[in-house]
PDB file of C-alpha atoms (C1' of nucleotides) in Angstrom:
ATOM      1  CA  MET X   1     -11.875 -15.364 -61.256  1.00  0.00           C
ATOM      2  CA  GLN X   2     -13.845 -12.492 -60.620  1.00  0.00           C
ATOM      3  CA  SER X   3     -16.153 -11.581 -56.930  1.00  0.00           C
ATOM      4  CA  PRO X   4     -19.412 -12.072 -57.674  1.00  0.00           C
ATOM      5  CA  LEU X   5     -20.344  -9.489 -54.793  1.00  0.00           C
ATOM      6  CA  PRO X   6     -20.245  -6.295 -56.948  1.00  0.00           C
ATOM      7  CA  GLN X   7     -23.398  -7.653 -59.001  1.00  0.00           C
ATOM      8  CA  ARG X   8     -24.968  -9.229 -56.660  1.00  0.00           C
ATOM      9  CA  LEU X   9     -24.898  -6.300 -54.228  1.00  0.00           C
ATOM     10  CA  LYS X  10     -26.639  -3.907 -56.732  1.00  0.00           C
ATOM     11  CA  SER X  11     -29.262  -6.422 -57.792  1.00  0.00           C
ATOM     12  CA  ALA X  12     -30.555  -6.475 -54.380  1.00  0.00           C
ATOM     13  CA  ARG X  13     -30.232  -3.459 -53.377  1.00  0.00           C
ATOM     14  CA  LYS X  14     -32.546  -2.462 -56.991  1.00  0.00           C
ATOM     15  CA  LEU X  15     -34.787  -5.473 -55.361  1.00  0.00           C
ATOM     16  CA  ALA X  16     -35.407  -3.879 -52.183  1.00  0.00           C
ATOM     17  CA  LYS X  17     -35.945  -0.594 -53.961  1.00  0.00           C
ATOM     18  CA  LEU X  18     -33.325   1.199 -52.308  1.00  0.00           C
ATOM     19  CA  THR X  19     -30.664   3.791 -53.436  1.00  0.00           C
ATOM     20  CA  GLN X  20     -27.122   3.883 -52.330  1.00  0.00           C
ATOM     21  CA  GLU X  21     -27.859   7.021 -50.052  1.00  0.00           C
ATOM     22  CA  LYS X  22     -30.825   5.201 -48.526  1.00  0.00           C
ATOM     23  CA  LEU X  23     -28.650   1.889 -47.426  1.00  0.00           C
ATOM     24  CA  SER X  24     -26.112   4.180 -46.986  1.00  0.00           C
ATOM     25  CA  ASN X  25     -28.522   5.629 -43.874  1.00  0.00           C
ATOM     26  CA  LYS X  26     -29.440   1.666 -42.892  1.00  0.00           C
ATOM     27  CA  LEU X  27     -26.149   0.927 -42.284  1.00  0.00           C
ATOM     28  CA  GLY X  28     -25.721   3.800 -40.376  1.00  0.00           C
ATOM     29  CA  PHE X  29     -23.575   5.848 -42.420  1.00  0.00           C
ATOM     30  CA  ASP X  30     -25.143   9.359 -41.302  1.00  0.00           C
ATOM     31  CA  ASP X  31     -24.482  11.873 -44.297  1.00  0.00           C
ATOM     32  CA  ARG X  32     -24.315  11.716 -47.928  1.00  0.00           C
ATOM     33  CA  SER X  33     -21.034  10.691 -49.649  1.00  0.00           C
ATOM     34  CA  HIS X  34     -19.491   9.188 -47.000  1.00  0.00           C
ATOM     35  CA  GLY X  35     -21.701   6.064 -47.553  1.00  0.00           C
ATOM     36  CA  THR X  36     -22.462   6.076 -50.771  1.00  0.00           C
ATOM     37  CA  ALA X  37     -18.745   6.439 -52.310  1.00  0.00           C
ATOM     38  CA  ARG X  38     -18.377   3.214 -50.305  1.00  0.00           C
ATOM     39  CA  ILE X  39     -21.398   1.267 -51.598  1.00  0.00           C
ATOM     40  CA  SER X  40     -20.625   2.585 -55.290  1.00  0.00           C
ATOM     41  CA  GLN X  41     -16.520   1.133 -55.186  1.00  0.00           C
ATOM     42  CA  TYR X  42     -18.336  -2.141 -53.881  1.00  0.00           C
ATOM     43  CA  GLU X  43     -21.063  -2.420 -56.723  1.00  0.00           C
ATOM     44  CA  THR X  44     -18.284  -1.374 -59.355  1.00  0.00           C
ATOM     45  CA  GLY X  45     -15.820  -3.608 -58.078  1.00  0.00           C
ATOM     46  CA  LYS X  46     -12.933  -1.197 -57.240  1.00  0.00           C
ATOM     47  CA  HIS X  47     -13.087  -2.167 -53.653  1.00  0.00           C
ATOM     48  CA  ALA X  48     -14.195  -5.125 -51.856  1.00  0.00           C
ATOM     49  CA  PRO X  49     -15.872  -4.810 -48.601  1.00  0.00           C
ATOM     50  CA  ASP X  50     -14.618  -6.868 -44.970  1.00  0.00           C
ATOM     51  CA  PHE X  51     -16.843  -9.452 -43.856  1.00  0.00           C
ATOM     52  CA  ALA X  52     -18.113  -7.413 -40.940  1.00  0.00           C
ATOM     53  CA  MET X  53     -19.474  -4.676 -43.636  1.00  0.00           C
ATOM     54  CA  ALA X  54     -20.574  -7.567 -46.672  1.00  0.00           C
ATOM     55  CA  LYS X  55     -22.830  -8.900 -43.271  1.00  0.00           C
ATOM     56  CA  LYS X  56     -24.412  -5.553 -42.380  1.00  0.00           C
ATOM     57  CA  MET X  57     -25.740  -4.862 -46.230  1.00  0.00           C
ATOM     58  CA  ALA X  58     -26.736  -8.748 -46.636  1.00  0.00           C
ATOM     59  CA  ASP X  59     -28.893  -7.985 -43.602  1.00  0.00           C
ATOM     60  CA  ALA X  60     -29.979  -4.820 -44.792  1.00  0.00           C
ATOM     61  CA  LEU X  61     -30.734  -6.214 -48.199  1.00  0.00           C
ATOM     62  CA  GLY X  62     -32.631  -9.414 -46.665  1.00  0.00           C
ATOM     63  CA  VAL X  63     -30.288 -11.681 -48.249  1.00  0.00           C
ATOM     64  CA  PRO X  64     -27.906 -14.347 -46.602  1.00  0.00           C
ATOM     65  CA  VAL X  65     -24.244 -13.135 -46.822  1.00  0.00           C
ATOM     66  CA  ALA X  66     -23.506 -16.380 -48.159  1.00  0.00           C
ATOM     67  CA  TYR X  67     -25.628 -15.419 -50.912  1.00  0.00           C
ATOM     68  CA  LEU X  68     -23.357 -12.165 -51.934  1.00  0.00           C
ATOM     69  CA  TYR X  69     -20.352 -14.542 -52.678  1.00  0.00           C
ATOM     70  CA  CYS X  70     -22.104 -17.122 -54.551  1.00  0.00           C
ATOM     71  CA  ASP X  71     -20.591 -17.914 -57.987  1.00  0.00           C
ATOM     72  CA  GLU X  72     -22.619 -20.762 -59.758  1.00  0.00           C
ATOM     73  CA  GLU X  73     -26.376 -19.110 -60.475  1.00  0.00           C
ATOM     74  CA  LYS X  74     -28.521 -21.894 -59.797  1.00  0.00           C
ATOM     75  CA  LEU X  75     -26.754 -22.440 -56.227  1.00  0.00           C
ATOM     76  CA  ALA X  76     -27.319 -18.954 -55.898  1.00  0.00           C
ATOM     77  CA  ASP X  77     -30.827 -19.237 -56.452  1.00  0.00           C
ATOM     78  CA  LEU X  78     -31.759 -22.186 -53.692  1.00  0.00           C
ATOM     79  CA  ILE X  79     -29.767 -19.919 -50.967  1.00  0.00           C
ATOM     80  CA  LEU X  80     -32.597 -17.202 -51.860  1.00  0.00           C
ATOM     81  CA  ALA X  81     -35.138 -19.585 -51.837  1.00  0.00           C
ATOM     82  CA  ALA X  82     -33.927 -21.270 -48.573  1.00  0.00           C
ATOM     83  CA  SER X  83     -33.594 -18.367 -46.731  1.00  0.00           C
ATOM     84  CA  LYS X  84     -36.871 -17.994 -46.599  1.00  0.00           C
ATOM     85  CA  LEU X  85     -37.477 -21.426 -44.818  1.00  0.00           C
ATOM     86  CA  ASP X  86     -37.632 -22.106 -40.736  1.00  0.00           C
ATOM     87  CA  GLU X  87     -34.902 -24.609 -39.356  1.00  0.00           C
ATOM     88  CA  ASN X  88     -37.205 -27.416 -39.569  1.00  0.00           C
ATOM     89  CA  GLN X  89     -38.265 -26.814 -43.392  1.00  0.00           C
ATOM     90  CA  LEU X  90     -34.686 -26.664 -43.855  1.00  0.00           C
ATOM     91  CA  THR X  91     -33.912 -29.680 -42.190  1.00  0.00           C
ATOM     92  CA  MET X  92     -36.714 -31.685 -44.926  1.00  0.00           C
ATOM     93  CA  ILE X  93     -34.981 -30.355 -47.813  1.00  0.00           C
ATOM     94  CA  ILE X  94     -31.706 -31.661 -46.872  1.00  0.00           C
ATOM     95  CA  GLU X  95     -32.874 -34.966 -45.973  1.00  0.00           C
ATOM     96  CA  SER X  96     -34.850 -35.514 -49.278  1.00  0.00           C
ATOM     97  CA  ILE X  97     -31.395 -34.525 -51.201  1.00  0.00           C
ATOM     98  CA  SER X  98     -29.951 -37.139 -48.961  1.00  0.00           C
ATOM     99  CA  ASP X  99     -32.377 -39.278 -50.406  1.00  0.00           C
ATOM    100  CA  LEU X 100     -31.962 -38.323 -53.999  1.00  0.00           C
TER     101      LEU X 100
ATOM    102  CA  MET S   1     -20.147 -10.142 -36.831  1.00  0.00           C
ATOM    103  CA  GLN S   2     -17.004 -12.502 -37.152  1.00  0.00           C
ATOM    104  CA  SER S   3     -16.525 -14.382 -40.278  1.00  0.00           C
ATOM    105  CA  PRO S   4     -16.984 -17.732 -40.306  1.00  0.00           C
ATOM    106  CA  LEU S   5     -14.492 -18.087 -42.766  1.00  0.00           C
ATOM    107  CA  PRO S   6     -11.482 -19.398 -40.702  1.00  0.00           C
ATOM    108  CA  GLN S   7     -13.650 -22.189 -39.072  1.00  0.00           C
ATOM    109  CA  ARG S   8     -15.187 -23.302 -42.598  1.00  0.00           C
ATOM    110  CA  LEU S   9     -11.638 -23.290 -43.953  1.00  0.00           C
ATOM    111  CA  LYS S  10      -9.741 -25.418 -41.685  1.00  0.00           C
ATOM    112  CA  SER S  11     -12.426 -28.100 -40.853  1.00  0.00           C
ATOM    113  CA  ALA S  12     -13.220 -28.349 -44.728  1.00  0.00           C
ATOM    114  CA  ARG S  13      -9.147 -28.690 -44.742  1.00  0.00           C
ATOM    115  CA  LYS S  14      -9.175 -31.324 -42.294  1.00  0.00           C
ATOM    116  CA  LEU S  15     -12.054 -33.469 -44.044  1.00  0.00           C
ATOM    117  CA  ALA S  16      -9.623 -33.252 -46.850  1.00  0.00           C
ATOM    118  CA  LYS S  17      -7.190 -34.356 -45.128  1.00  0.00           C
ATOM    119  CA  LEU S  18      -4.812 -32.511 -46.232  1.00  0.00           C
ATOM    120  CA  THR S  19      -2.243 -30.076 -44.482  1.00  0.00           C
ATOM    121  CA  GLN S  20      -1.498 -26.374 -44.722  1.00  0.00           C
ATOM    122  CA  GLU S  21       1.213 -27.229 -46.399  1.00  0.00           C
ATOM    123  CA  LYS S  22      -0.120 -29.919 -49.329  1.00  0.00           C
ATOM    124  CA  LEU S  23      -3.189 -27.595 -49.762  1.00  0.00           C
ATOM    125  CA  SER S  24      -0.336 -24.293 -50.221  1.00  0.00           C
ATOM    126  CA  ASN S  25       1.237 -26.929 -52.818  1.00  0.00           C
ATOM    127  CA  LYS S  26      -2.369 -27.643 -54.386  1.00  0.00           C
ATOM    128  CA  LEU S  27      -2.631 -23.728 -54.733  1.00  0.00           C
ATOM    129  CA  GLY S  28       0.161 -23.012 -56.334  1.00  0.00           C
ATOM    130  CA  PHE S  29       2.543 -21.844 -53.607  1.00  0.00           C
ATOM    131  CA  ASP S  30       5.733 -23.642 -54.180  1.00  0.00           C
ATOM    132  CA  ASP S  31       8.206 -23.960 -51.304  1.00  0.00           C
ATOM    133  CA  ARG S  32       7.122 -24.014 -47.717  1.00  0.00           C
ATOM    134  CA  SER S  33       6.268 -21.344 -45.513  1.00  0.00           C
ATOM    135  CA  HIS S  34       5.034 -18.769 -48.108  1.00  0.00           C
ATOM    136  CA  GLY S  35       1.921 -20.802 -48.277  1.00  0.00           C
ATOM    137  CA  THR S  36       1.426 -22.222 -44.761  1.00  0.00           C
ATOM    138  CA  ALA S  37       1.735 -18.786 -42.701  1.00  0.00           C
ATOM    139  CA  ARG S  38      -0.897 -17.416 -44.979  1.00  0.00           C
ATOM    140  CA  ILE S  39      -3.190 -20.367 -45.024  1.00  0.00           C
ATOM    141  CA  SER S  40      -2.731 -20.217 -40.901  1.00  0.00           C
ATOM    142  CA  GLN S  41      -3.662 -16.637 -40.900  1.00  0.00           C
ATOM    143  CA  TYR S  42      -6.387 -17.250 -42.814  1.00  0.00           C
ATOM    144  CA  GLU S  43      -7.928 -19.768 -40.501  1.00  0.00           C
ATOM    145  CA  THR S  44      -7.000 -17.993 -37.450  1.00  0.00           C
ATOM    146  CA  GLY S  45      -8.748 -15.336 -38.742  1.00  0.00           C
ATOM    147  CA  LYS S  46      -5.641 -13.427 -37.981  1.00  0.00           C
ATOM    148  CA  HIS S  47      -5.918 -11.773 -41.902  1.00  0.00           C
ATOM    149  CA  ALA S  48      -8.709 -12.221 -44.602  1.00  0.00           C
ATOM    150  CA  PRO S  49      -8.253 -13.784 -48.078  1.00  0.00           C
ATOM    151  CA  ASP S  50      -9.504 -11.449 -51.021  1.00  0.00           C
ATOM    152  CA  PHE S  51     -12.490 -13.513 -52.959  1.00  0.00           C
ATOM    153  CA  ALA S  52      -9.813 -15.139 -55.756  1.00  0.00           C
ATOM    154  CA  MET S  53      -8.139 -16.736 -52.925  1.00  0.00           C
ATOM    155  CA  ALA S  54     -11.027 -18.032 -51.350  1.00  0.00           C
ATOM    156  CA  LYS S  55     -11.941 -19.551 -54.717  1.00  0.00           C
ATOM    157  CA  LYS S  56      -9.147 -20.725 -55.001  1.00  0.00           C
ATOM    158  CA  MET S  57      -9.160 -22.755 -51.627  1.00  0.00           C
ATOM    159  CA  ALA S  58     -12.827 -23.510 -51.914  1.00  0.00           C
ATOM    160  CA  ASP S  59     -11.575 -25.419 -55.324  1.00  0.00           C
ATOM    161  CA  ALA S  60      -8.967 -27.534 -54.415  1.00  0.00           C
ATOM    162  CA  LEU S  61     -10.850 -28.612 -51.283  1.00  0.00           C
ATOM    163  CA  GLY S  62     -14.143 -29.381 -52.891  1.00  0.00           C
ATOM    164  CA  VAL S  63     -16.549 -27.219 -51.495  1.00  0.00           C
ATOM    165  CA  PRO S  64     -18.719 -24.036 -52.945  1.00  0.00           C
ATOM    166  CA  VAL S  65     -17.201 -21.007 -52.004  1.00  0.00           C
ATOM    167  CA  ALA S  66     -19.906 -19.540 -50.852  1.00  0.00           C
ATOM    168  CA  TYR S  67     -20.128 -21.657 -48.066  1.00  0.00           C
ATOM    169  CA  LEU S  68     -16.571 -20.280 -46.913  1.00  0.00           C
ATOM    170  CA  TYR S  69     -18.888 -17.553 -45.978  1.00  0.00           C
ATOM    171  CA  CYS S  70     -21.797 -18.859 -44.749  1.00  0.00           C
ATOM    172  CA  ASP S  71     -22.944 -17.731 -41.131  1.00  0.00           C
ATOM    173  CA  GLU S  72     -25.537 -20.033 -40.684  1.00  0.00           C
ATOM    174  CA  GLU S  73     -25.244 -23.359 -39.447  1.00  0.00           C
ATOM    175  CA  LYS S  74     -28.434 -25.009 -41.379  1.00  0.00           C
ATOM    176  CA  LEU S  75     -27.634 -23.283 -44.531  1.00  0.00           C
ATOM    177  CA  ALA S  76     -24.260 -24.391 -44.775  1.00  0.00           C
ATOM    178  CA  ASP S  77     -25.517 -27.361 -44.811  1.00  0.00           C
ATOM    179  CA  LEU S  78     -27.818 -27.198 -47.526  1.00  0.00           C
ATOM    180  CA  ILE S  79     -25.018 -25.834 -49.123  1.00  0.00           C
ATOM    181  CA  LEU S  80     -23.042 -28.485 -49.204  1.00  0.00           C
ATOM    182  CA  ALA S  81     -25.692 -30.996 -49.692  1.00  0.00           C
ATOM    183  CA  ALA S  82     -26.979 -29.339 -53.004  1.00  0.00           C
ATOM    184  CA  SER S  83     -23.396 -28.574 -54.369  1.00  0.00           C
ATOM    185  CA  LYS S  84     -23.225 -32.514 -54.928  1.00  0.00           C
ATOM    186  CA  LEU S  85     -26.337 -32.206 -57.355  1.00  0.00           C
ATOM    187  CA  ASP S  86     -26.362 -31.228 -61.233  1.00  0.00           C
ATOM    188  CA  GLU S  87     -28.533 -28.518 -62.513  1.00  0.00           C
ATOM    189  CA  ASN S  88     -31.194 -30.711 -63.000  1.00  0.00           C
ATOM    190  CA  GLN S  89     -31.630 -31.436 -59.753  1.00  0.00           C
ATOM    191  CA  LEU S  90     -30.665 -28.549 -58.188  1.00  0.00           C
ATOM    192  CA  THR S  91     -33.976 -26.653 -60.343  1.00  0.00           C
ATOM    193  CA  MET S  92     -36.086 -29.479 -58.748  1.00  0.00           C
ATOM    194  CA  ILE S  93     -35.522 -28.867 -55.654  1.00  0.00           C
ATOM    195  CA  ILE S  94     -36.128 -24.864 -55.864  1.00  0.00           C
ATOM    196  CA  GLU S  95     -38.947 -25.977 -57.423  1.00  0.00           C
ATOM    197  CA  SER S  96     -39.897 -28.116 -54.587  1.00  0.00           C
ATOM    198  CA  ILE S  97     -38.937 -25.070 -52.201  1.00  0.00           C
ATOM    199  CA  SER S  98     -41.465 -22.949 -54.094  1.00  0.00           C
ATOM    200  CA  ASP S  99     -44.030 -24.929 -53.493  1.00  0.00           C
ATOM    201  CA  LEU S 100     -44.135 -25.190 -49.469  1.00  0.00           C
TER     202      LEU S 100
ATOM    203  C1'  DT L   1     -32.897  22.030 -71.421  1.00  0.00           C
ATOM    204  C1'  DC L   2     -32.883  22.608 -66.543  1.00  0.00           C
ATOM    205  C1'  DA L   3     -32.813  21.114 -62.367  1.00  0.00           C
ATOM    206  C1'  DT L   4     -32.402  17.451 -58.962  1.00  0.00           C
ATOM    207  C1'  DT L   5     -31.455  12.961 -57.911  1.00  0.00           C
ATOM    208  C1'  DT L   6     -28.343   9.198 -58.292  1.00  0.00           C
ATOM    209  C1'  DT L   7     -24.141   7.315 -58.560  1.00  0.00           C
ATOM    210  C1'  DC L   8     -19.121   7.409 -59.895  1.00  0.00           C
ATOM    211  C1'  DT L   9     -14.171   8.475 -59.186  1.00  0.00           C
ATOM    212  C1'  DA L  10      -9.143  10.422 -57.980  1.00  0.00           C
ATOM    213  C1'  DA L  11      -5.962  10.968 -54.479  1.00  0.00           C
ATOM    214  C1'  DG L  12      -3.726  10.355 -50.462  1.00  0.00           C
ATOM    215  C1'  DG L  13      -4.153   8.771 -45.436  1.00  0.00           C
ATOM    216  C1'  DA L  14      -5.072   4.642 -42.989  1.00  0.00           C
ATOM    217  C1'  DT L  15      -5.581   0.206 -42.425  1.00  0.00           C
ATOM    218  C1'  DT L  16      -4.573  -4.698 -43.870  1.00  0.00           C
ATOM    219  C1'  DC L  17      -2.274  -8.074 -45.894  1.00  0.00           C
ATOM    220  C1'  DC L  18       1.846 -10.868 -47.655  1.00  0.00           C
ATOM    221  C1'  DT L  19       7.084 -12.493 -47.287  1.00  0.00           C
ATOM    222  C1'  DT L  20      10.329 -13.908 -44.301  1.00  0.00           C
ATOM    223  C1'  DA L  21      12.572 -15.752 -40.744  1.00  0.00           C
ATOM    224  C1'  DA L  22      11.585 -17.580 -36.607  1.00  0.00           C
ATOM    225  C1'  DT L  23       9.251 -19.957 -33.092  1.00  0.00           C
ATOM    226  C1'  DA L  24       5.583 -22.838 -30.921  1.00  0.00           C
ATOM    227  C1'  DT L  25       2.655 -26.713 -30.625  1.00  0.00           C
ATOM    228  C1'  DA L  26       1.393 -31.776 -31.978  1.00  0.00           C
ATOM    229  C1'  DC L  27       2.878 -36.115 -33.871  1.00  0.00           C
ATOM    230  C1'  DT L  28       6.201 -40.274 -33.570  1.00  0.00           C
ATOM    231  C1'  DT L  29       9.653 -43.259 -32.474  1.00  0.00           C
ATOM    232  C1'  DT L  30      13.185 -45.019 -29.436  1.00  0.00           C
TER     233       DT L  30
ATOM    234  C1'  DA O   1      10.043 -39.313 -21.336  1.00  0.00           C
ATOM    235  C1'  DA O   2      13.684 -36.945 -24.249  1.00  0.00           C
ATOM    236  C1'  DA O   3      14.413 -36.516 -29.175  1.00  0.00           C
ATOM    237  C1'  DG O   4      13.364 -35.396 -34.055  1.00  0.00           C
ATOM    238  C1'  DT O   5      10.145 -34.687 -37.185  1.00  0.00           C
ATOM    239  C1'  DA O   6       6.032 -32.934 -38.828  1.00  0.00           C
ATOM    240  C1'  DT O   7       2.596 -29.362 -38.626  1.00  0.00           C
ATOM    241  C1'  DA O   8       1.119 -24.927 -37.231  1.00  0.00           C
ATOM    242  C1'  DT O   9       1.651 -20.121 -35.587  1.00  0.00           C
ATOM    243  C1'  DT O  10       3.231 -15.169 -34.916  1.00  0.00           C
ATOM    244  C1'  DA O  11       6.127 -10.531 -35.567  1.00  0.00           C
ATOM    245  C1'  DA O  12       7.576  -7.022 -37.843  1.00  0.00           C
ATOM    246  C1'  DG O  13       7.972  -4.382 -42.165  1.00  0.00           C
ATOM    247  C1'  DG O  14       7.364  -3.129 -46.728  1.00  0.00           C
ATOM    248  C1'  DA O  15       3.793  -4.144 -50.368  1.00  0.00           C
ATOM    249  C1'  DA O  16      -1.010  -3.873 -51.399  1.00  0.00           C
ATOM    250  C1'  DT O  17      -5.944  -2.101 -50.895  1.00  0.00           C
ATOM    251  C1'  DC O  18      -9.011   0.028 -48.325  1.00  0.00           C
ATOM    252  C1'  DC O  19     -11.815   4.751 -46.842  1.00  0.00           C
ATOM    253  C1'  DT O  20     -12.887   9.561 -46.711  1.00  0.00           C
ATOM    254  C1'  DT O  21     -12.879  13.805 -48.722  1.00  0.00           C
ATOM    255  C1'  DA O  22     -14.091  16.772 -52.545  1.00  0.00           C
ATOM    256  C1'  DG O  23     -15.983  16.528 -56.709  1.00  0.00           C
ATOM    257  C1'  DA O  24     -17.657  15.661 -61.563  1.00  0.00           C
ATOM    258  C1'  DA O  25     -20.454  12.376 -64.007  1.00  0.00           C
ATOM    259  C1'  DA O  26     -24.560   9.912 -65.482  1.00  0.00           C
ATOM    260  C1'  DA O  27     -29.248   9.053 -64.674  1.00  0.00           C
ATOM    261  C1'  DT O  28     -33.882  10.807 -63.793  1.00  0.00           C
ATOM    262  C1'  DG O  29     -37.838  13.770 -64.560  1.00  0.00           C
ATOM    263  C1'  DA O  30     -40.499  18.283 -64.661  1.00  0.00           C
TER     264       DA O  30
END
DNA sequence: TCATTTTCTAAGGATTCCTTAATATACTTT
DNA sequence: AAAGTATATTAAGGAATCCTTAGAAAATGA
């Protein structure tokens, strides 16, 4: 099983209109190369970030960290959609699923 | 940021009524100790599994792999509930969120 | 094309993981 | 309550993976 993180990370970054360098800066990696090399390695699947790094990148990109690890497309879509809801709305959705 | 995987893995395993050894067997680790030590290390947060291993454990426990990495409780609940739906039902839920 | 930006890669020191063996904790039964 | 059994955890070191650095390759666009 291949990790979905590389593709999801790359597409989320593109959607946020960030270069690897800009994302690198948002993450606190100051000068060039320090961050972009790592981000590239993550996006190409050459290496995997640990959870703390995945969380930081997800926050910087405005997606739930679980989204980066989701290997089912429809479920990934749901996670993204749900991330824009507040707690009450989420509760209502969960209840409506129980009623199916 | 702490990884949610240790706690989620442990609670999912308990819910499935499996010991670390039984889960270890389901994963293909044959004799004792080979698997239980690793699973214990994952559940106590001493070490983190790579994605392939996380996916295998999630499959064995009947939860989406993204659930293991979800750090928001309500979203985690939604992921679990949604995992029992078929594609059509998922599509309908996503649409109903768009309408909010 | 040329200049510039953006992304990718190789190599090695640094870090983390997996295996093994043993210990510790939690149950059960007597 | 102790002994026996099942379950879970830990330490240590060899094995694997990651992070840093420097540089090269692709992509962009004037």
